[in-house]
mmCIF file of C-alpha atoms in Angstrom:
data_model
loop_
_atom_site.group_PDB
_atom_site.id
_atom_site.type_symbol
_atom_site.label_atom_id
_atom_site.label_comp_id
_atom_site.label_asym_id
_atom_site.label_seq_id
_atom_site.Cartn_x
_atom_site.Cartn_y
_atom_site.Cartn_z
ATOM 1 C CA UNK A 1 -2.796 2.508 -4.099
ATOM 2 C CA UNK A 2 -0.690 5.761 -3.766
ATOM 3 C CA UNK A 3 2.267 4.020 -5.548
ATOM 4 C CA UNK A 4 -0.161 2.950 -8.217
ATOM 5 C CA UNK A 5 -1.679 6.554 -8.814
ATOM 6 C CA UNK A 6 1.948 8.070 -8.778
ATOM 7 C CA UNK A 7 3.018 5.468 -11.473
ATOM 8 C CA UNK A 8 0.105 6.272 -13.671
ATOM 9 C CA UNK A 9 0.710 9.931 -13.475
ATOM 10 C CA UNK A 10 4.454 9.757 -14.199
ATOM 11 C CA UNK A 11 4.157 7.351 -17.040
ATOM 12 C CA UNK A 12 6.365 8.397 -19.805
ATOM 13 C CA UNK A 13 7.964 11.124 -17.810
ATOM 14 C CA UNK A 14 10.112 9.362 -15.436
ATOM 15 C CA UNK A 15 11.102 5.850 -14.309
ATOM 16 C CA UNK A 16 9.120 4.874 -11.248
ATOM 17 C CA UNK A 17 10.500 2.560 -8.641
ATOM 18 C CA UNK A 18 8.289 1.153 -5.890
ATOM 19 C CA UNK A 19 10.587 0.130 -2.917
ATOM 20 C CA UNK A 20 9.124 -2.082 -0.179
ATOM 21 C CA UNK A 21 10.623 -3.088 3.081
ATOM 22 C CA UNK A 22 11.095 -6.624 1.763
ATOM 23 C CA UNK A 23 13.065 -5.253 -1.100
ATOM 24 C CA UNK A 24 15.728 -3.856 1.167
ATOM 25 C CA UNK A 25 15.559 -5.345 4.646
ATOM 26 C CA UNK A 26 17.531 -8.538 5.295
ATOM 27 C CA UNK A 27 18.165 -10.615 8.368
ATOM 28 C CA UNK A 28 21.790 -11.544 7.102
ATOM 29 C CA UNK A 29 24.571 -9.198 7.952
ATOM 30 C CA UNK A 30 25.628 -6.788 5.191
ATOM 31 C CA UNK A 31 22.803 -8.040 2.780
ATOM 32 C CA UNK A 32 20.456 -4.903 3.223
ATOM 33 C CA UNK A 33 23.440 -2.742 2.334
ATOM 34 C CA UNK A 34 24.229 -4.649 -0.861
ATOM 35 C CA UNK A 35 20.674 -4.421 -1.837
ATOM 36 C CA UNK A 36 20.717 -0.686 -1.324
ATOM 37 C CA UNK A 37 23.823 -0.291 -3.471
ATOM 38 C CA UNK A 38 22.460 -2.381 -6.252
ATOM 39 C CA UNK A 39 19.109 -0.452 -6.241
ATOM 40 C CA UNK A 40 21.158 2.779 -6.226
ATOM 41 C CA UNK A 41 23.116 1.770 -9.346
ATOM 42 C CA UNK A 42 19.733 1.031 -11.143
ATOM 43 C CA UNK A 43 18.138 4.206 -10.107
ATOM 44 C CA UNK A 44 20.825 6.362 -11.372
ATOM 45 C CA UNK A 45 20.991 4.607 -14.849
ATOM 46 C CA UNK A 46 17.317 5.146 -15.118
ATOM 47 C CA UNK A 47 17.167 8.844 -14.307
ATOM 48 C CA UNK A 48 15.046 10.826 -14.228
ATOM 49 C CA UNK A 49 13.400 8.721 -11.618
ATOM 50 C CA UNK A 50 10.960 8.772 -8.913
ATOM 51 C CA UNK A 51 11.562 6.462 -5.814
ATOM 52 C CA UNK A 52 8.397 5.656 -3.678
ATOM 53 C CA UNK A 53 9.286 4.217 -0.422
ATOM 54 C CA UNK A 54 6.315 2.249 0.844
ATOM 55 C CA UNK A 55 6.031 1.716 4.652
ATOM 56 C CA UNK A 56 8.766 4.217 5.330
ATOM 57 C CA UNK A 57 8.454 3.797 8.856
ATOM 58 C CA UNK A 58 9.802 0.321 8.594
ATOM 59 C CA UNK A 59 12.551 1.325 6.219
ATOM 60 C CA UNK A 60 13.500 4.424 7.984
ATOM 61 C CA UNK A 61 12.209 3.940 11.619
ATOM 62 C CA UNK A 62 13.620 5.830 14.600
ATOM 63 C CA UNK A 63 17.076 4.941 15.692
ATOM 64 C CA UNK A 64 16.460 6.240 19.178
ATOM 65 C CA UNK A 65 15.931 3.960 22.204
ATOM 66 C CA UNK A 66 17.886 0.971 23.456
ATOM 67 C CA UNK A 67 15.468 -1.685 21.891
ATOM 68 C CA UNK A 68 16.597 -0.846 18.279
ATOM 69 C CA UNK A 69 18.587 -3.613 16.824
ATOM 70 C CA UNK A 70 22.034 -2.767 15.573
ATOM 71 C CA UNK A 71 21.144 -4.139 11.941
ATOM 72 C CA UNK A 72 18.091 -1.691 11.849
ATOM 73 C CA UNK A 73 20.452 1.216 12.641
ATOM 74 C CA UNK A 74 22.852 0.139 9.970
ATOM 75 C CA UNK A 75 20.161 -0.165 7.355
ATOM 76 C CA UNK A 76 18.565 3.093 8.178
ATOM 77 C CA UNK A 77 22.048 4.912 8.112
ATOM 78 C CA UNK A 78 22.627 3.211 4.699
ATOM 79 C CA UNK A 79 19.304 4.454 3.480
ATOM 80 C CA UNK A 80 19.847 7.894 4.550
ATOM 81 C CA UNK A 81 23.464 8.091 3.104
ATOM 82 C CA UNK A 82 21.913 6.631 0.046
ATOM 83 C CA UNK A 83 19.225 9.544 -0.059
ATOM 84 C CA UNK A 84 22.110 12.153 0.421
ATOM 85 C CA UNK A 85 24.050 10.537 -2.414
ATOM 86 C CA UNK A 86 21.534 11.365 -4.909
ATOM 87 C CA UNK A 87 21.669 15.075 -4.033
ATOM 88 C CA UNK A 88 25.376 15.423 -4.893
ATOM 89 C CA UNK A 89 25.309 15.235 -8.791
ATOM 90 C CA UNK A 90 23.069 16.250 -11.578
ATOM 91 C CA UNK A 91 20.726 13.292 -11.376
ATOM 92 C CA UNK A 92 17.051 14.042 -11.252
ATOM 93 C CA UNK A 93 16.050 11.728 -8.465
ATOM 94 C CA UNK A 94 12.776 12.581 -6.583
ATOM 95 C CA UNK A 95 11.819 10.544 -3.319
ATOM 96 C CA UNK A 96 8.210 9.799 -2.120
ATOM 97 C CA UNK A 97 7.175 8.054 1.005
ATOM 98 C CA UNK A 98 4.090 6.759 2.677
ATOM 99 C CA UNK A 99 3.303 5.516 6.108
ATOM 100 C CA UNK A 100 0.566 4.914 8.683
ATOM 101 C CA UNK A 101 2.881 5.777 11.544
ATOM 102 C CA UNK A 102 4.602 9.124 10.963
ATOM 103 C CA UNK A 103 5.593 9.371 14.631
ATOM 104 C CA UNK A 104 7.945 6.251 14.081
ATOM 105 C CA UNK A 105 9.984 7.786 11.183
ATOM 106 C CA UNK A 106 13.368 8.911 11.971
ATOM 107 C CA UNK A 107 13.788 12.757 12.485
ATOM 108 C CA UNK A 108 16.751 12.728 9.990
ATOM 109 C CA UNK A 109 14.630 10.833 7.335
ATOM 110 C CA UNK A 110 11.707 13.457 7.894
ATOM 111 C CA UNK A 111 14.121 16.343 7.063
ATOM 112 C CA UNK A 112 15.418 14.758 3.973
ATOM 113 C CA UNK A 113 11.829 14.347 2.442
ATOM 114 C CA UNK A 114 11.192 18.136 3.071
ATOM 115 C CA UNK A 115 7.446 18.233 2.648
ATOM 116 C CA UNK A 116 4.786 16.115 4.307
ATOM 117 C CA UNK A 117 1.015 15.984 3.338
ATOM 118 C CA UNK A 118 -1.698 14.081 5.131
ATOM 119 C CA UNK A 119 -3.895 11.921 3.002
ATOM 120 C CA UNK A 120 -7.355 11.535 4.694
ATOM 121 C CA UNK A 121 -9.727 8.631 4.445
ATOM 122 C CA UNK A 122 -11.545 8.435 1.011
ATOM 123 C CA UNK A 123 -14.928 9.835 0.640
ATOM 124 C CA UNK A 124 -18.022 7.779 0.001
ATOM 125 C CA UNK A 125 -17.945 8.690 -3.676
ATOM 126 C CA UNK A 126 -14.295 7.601 -3.855
ATOM 127 C CA UNK A 127 -14.909 4.346 -2.222
ATOM 128 C CA UNK A 128 -17.878 3.557 -4.531
ATOM 129 C CA UNK A 129 -15.855 4.565 -7.555
ATOM 130 C CA UNK A 130 -13.121 2.422 -6.867
ATOM 131 C CA UNK A 131 -15.282 -0.657 -6.031
ATOM 132 C CA UNK A 132 -17.105 -0.137 -9.267
ATOM 133 C CA UNK A 133 -13.832 0.091 -11.160
ATOM 134 C CA UNK A 134 -12.323 -3.079 -9.564
ATOM 135 C CA UNK A 135 -15.631 -5.213 -9.407
ATOM 136 C CA UNK A 136 -16.983 -4.284 -12.894
ATOM 137 C CA UNK A 137 -14.268 -2.775 -15.176
ATOM 138 C CA UNK A 138 -11.220 -4.592 -14.042
ATOM 139 C CA UNK A 139 -12.846 -7.781 -13.416
ATOM 140 C CA UNK A 140 -14.372 -7.860 -16.752
ATOM 141 C CA UNK A 141 -11.034 -7.067 -18.390
ATOM 142 C CA UNK A 142 -9.679 -10.051 -16.440
ATOM 143 C CA UNK A 143 -12.501 -12.494 -17.744
ATOM 144 C CA UNK A 144 -14.460 -12.308 -14.667
ATOM 145 C CA UNK A 145 -18.154 -11.871 -14.119
ATOM 146 C CA UNK A 146 -19.942 -9.500 -11.688
ATOM 147 C CA UNK A 147 -23.615 -9.095 -11.056
ATOM 148 C CA UNK A 148 -23.432 -6.018 -8.808
ATOM 149 C CA UNK A 149 -25.724 -2.976 -9.255
ATOM 150 C CA UNK A 150 -25.073 0.673 -8.599
ATOM 151 C CA UNK A 151 -27.248 0.391 -5.511
ATOM 152 C CA UNK A 152 -25.138 -2.536 -4.192
ATOM 153 C CA UNK A 153 -22.114 -0.551 -4.536
ATOM 154 C CA UNK A 154 -23.616 2.370 -2.819
ATOM 155 C CA UNK A 155 -24.640 0.008 0.043
ATOM 156 C CA UNK A 156 -21.028 -1.289 0.187
ATOM 157 C CA UNK A 157 -19.559 2.282 -0.014
ATOM 158 C CA UNK A 158 -21.637 3.142 3.061
ATOM 159 C CA UNK A 159 -20.694 -0.053 4.957
ATOM 160 C CA UNK A 160 -16.927 0.793 4.454
ATOM 161 C CA UNK A 161 -16.876 4.182 6.003
ATOM 162 C CA UNK A 162 -13.268 4.722 7.532
ATOM 163 C CA UNK A 163 -11.702 2.236 4.974
ATOM 164 C CA UNK A 164 -8.686 3.291 3.073
ATOM 165 C CA UNK A 165 -8.453 2.601 -0.566
ATOM 166 C CA UNK A 166 -6.117 -0.099 0.122
ATOM 167 C CA UNK A 167 -8.600 -1.653 2.463
ATOM 168 C CA UNK A 168 -11.222 -1.359 -0.251
ATOM 169 C CA UNK A 169 -8.894 -3.213 -2.780
ATOM 170 C CA UNK A 170 -8.315 -5.888 -0.342
ATOM 171 C CA UNK A 171 -12.042 -6.266 0.245
ATOM 172 C CA UNK A 172 -12.759 -6.795 -3.436
ATOM 173 C CA UNK A 173 -10.009 -9.288 -3.664
ATOM 174 C CA UNK A 174 -11.443 -11.249 -0.805
ATOM 175 C CA UNK A 175 -14.957 -11.138 -2.492
ATOM 176 C CA UNK A 176 -13.592 -12.766 -5.579
ATOM 177 C CA UNK A 177 -11.693 -15.426 -3.407
ATOM 178 C CA UNK A 178 -15.008 -16.357 -1.898
ATOM 179 C CA UNK A 179 -16.456 -17.052 -5.350
ATOM 180 C CA UNK A 180 -13.561 -19.401 -6.035
ATOM 181 C CA UNK A 181 -14.087 -21.151 -2.716
ATOM 182 C CA UNK A 182 -17.749 -22.028 -3.827
ATOM 183 C CA UNK A 183 -16.418 -24.019 -6.477
ATOM 184 C CA UNK A 184 -16.277 -27.940 -6.018
ATOM 185 C CA UNK A 185 -12.813 -27.923 -7.510
ATOM 186 C CA UNK A 186 -10.439 -25.693 -9.531
ATOM 187 C CA UNK A 187 -8.845 -28.089 -11.861
ATOM 188 C CA UNK A 188 -9.829 -27.498 -15.339
ATOM 189 C CA UNK A 189 -11.906 -24.365 -14.555
ATOM 190 C CA UNK A 190 -11.488 -21.403 -16.737
ATOM 191 C CA UNK A 191 -12.818 -17.731 -16.084
ATOM 192 C CA UNK A 192 -16.015 -18.448 -17.929
ATOM 193 C CA UNK A 193 -16.934 -21.282 -15.545
ATOM 194 C CA UNK A 194 -16.552 -19.067 -12.372
ATOM 195 C CA UNK A 195 -19.691 -17.812 -11.052
ATOM 196 C CA UNK A 196 -20.318 -14.081 -10.918
ATOM 197 C CA UNK A 197 -19.375 -11.976 -7.814
ATOM 198 C CA UNK A 198 -22.436 -10.489 -6.007
ATOM 199 C CA UNK A 199 -23.271 -8.310 -3.176
ATOM 200 C CA UNK A 200 -23.455 -11.396 -1.097
ATOM 201 C CA UNK A 201 -19.687 -12.029 -1.614
ATOM 202 C CA UNK A 202 -18.855 -8.353 -1.054
ATOM 203 C CA UNK A 203 -20.635 -8.459 2.313
ATOM 204 C CA UNK A 204 -19.026 -11.732 3.138
ATOM 205 C CA UNK A 205 -15.678 -10.389 2.387
ATOM 206 C CA UNK A 206 -16.523 -7.341 4.553
ATOM 207 C CA UNK A 207 -17.522 -9.235 7.454
ATOM 208 C CA UNK A 208 -14.246 -11.189 7.306
ATOM 209 C CA UNK A 209 -12.223 -8.095 6.976
ATOM 210 C CA UNK A 210 -13.912 -5.235 8.929
ATOM 211 C CA UNK A 211 -11.411 -5.497 11.621
ATOM 212 C CA UNK A 212 -8.317 -5.040 9.329
ATOM 213 C CA UNK A 213 -8.659 -1.416 8.636
ATOM 214 C CA UNK A 214 -5.741 0.368 10.351
ATOM 215 C CA UNK A 215 -8.074 3.414 10.706
ATOM 216 C CA UNK A 216 -10.818 1.532 12.217
ATOM 217 C CA UNK A 217 -8.463 -0.170 14.752
ATOM 218 C CA UNK A 218 -7.087 3.453 15.585
ATOM 219 C CA UNK A 219 -10.545 4.841 16.084
ATOM 220 C CA UNK A 220 -11.693 1.873 18.249
ATOM 221 C CA UNK A 221 -8.756 2.338 20.404
ATOM 222 C CA UNK A 222 -9.278 5.944 20.794
ATOM 223 C CA UNK A 223 -12.979 5.322 21.760
ATOM 224 C CA UNK A 224 -11.999 2.634 24.212
ATOM 225 C CA UNK A 225 -9.512 5.170 25.819
ATOM 226 C CA UNK A 226 -12.155 7.882 26.244
ATOM 227 C CA UNK A 227 -14.552 5.602 27.666
ATOM 228 C CA UNK A 228 -12.034 4.479 30.353
ATOM 229 C CA UNK A 229 -11.417 8.098 31.360
#
């Protein structure tokens, strides 16, 4: 969600690159370094560029400790050298990163980012607004139907306390998948034939995904720890 917001804000001003671990990491020796080199060439040509490193703890995890695999160290070293290389010329390259595990990021990588900001959990209003956009506006644009009132969205907003915006996005996707599962068969079915998503589908998706929120898991773990003391 952060990547999407950044891309919208930068539209027309800079080329936006969303780099995920799977875009760089490889189990084959030397492949990660080759991918990094290829990406570097594309980013330089497209400058000014903004490079968003998603799950940066996976891309630039700590190299300390004996349990760190050698290929991980090599990839982290290559990425750090890659970031340094962009600072030696006149290129206008800006790096952003996002993580749920800041403590797992390599110290050298943290220094290269320079600034850090904590993005807290979205407010009730933000969760409701996102659900309304995804369920009503975006779904309608894609040809899907929704029969969800503002009161229904308010109920769902209250039930998703502690969810991140990404959690809310996944929740809505699951609700629409539940609608598809109700169809006897998908062959020959067009958007107009698919029933509307309702509060029932959103609540069903919530029941199936309530344990997936990283924040909720962290809060439950803390609560369990406190109760054990």
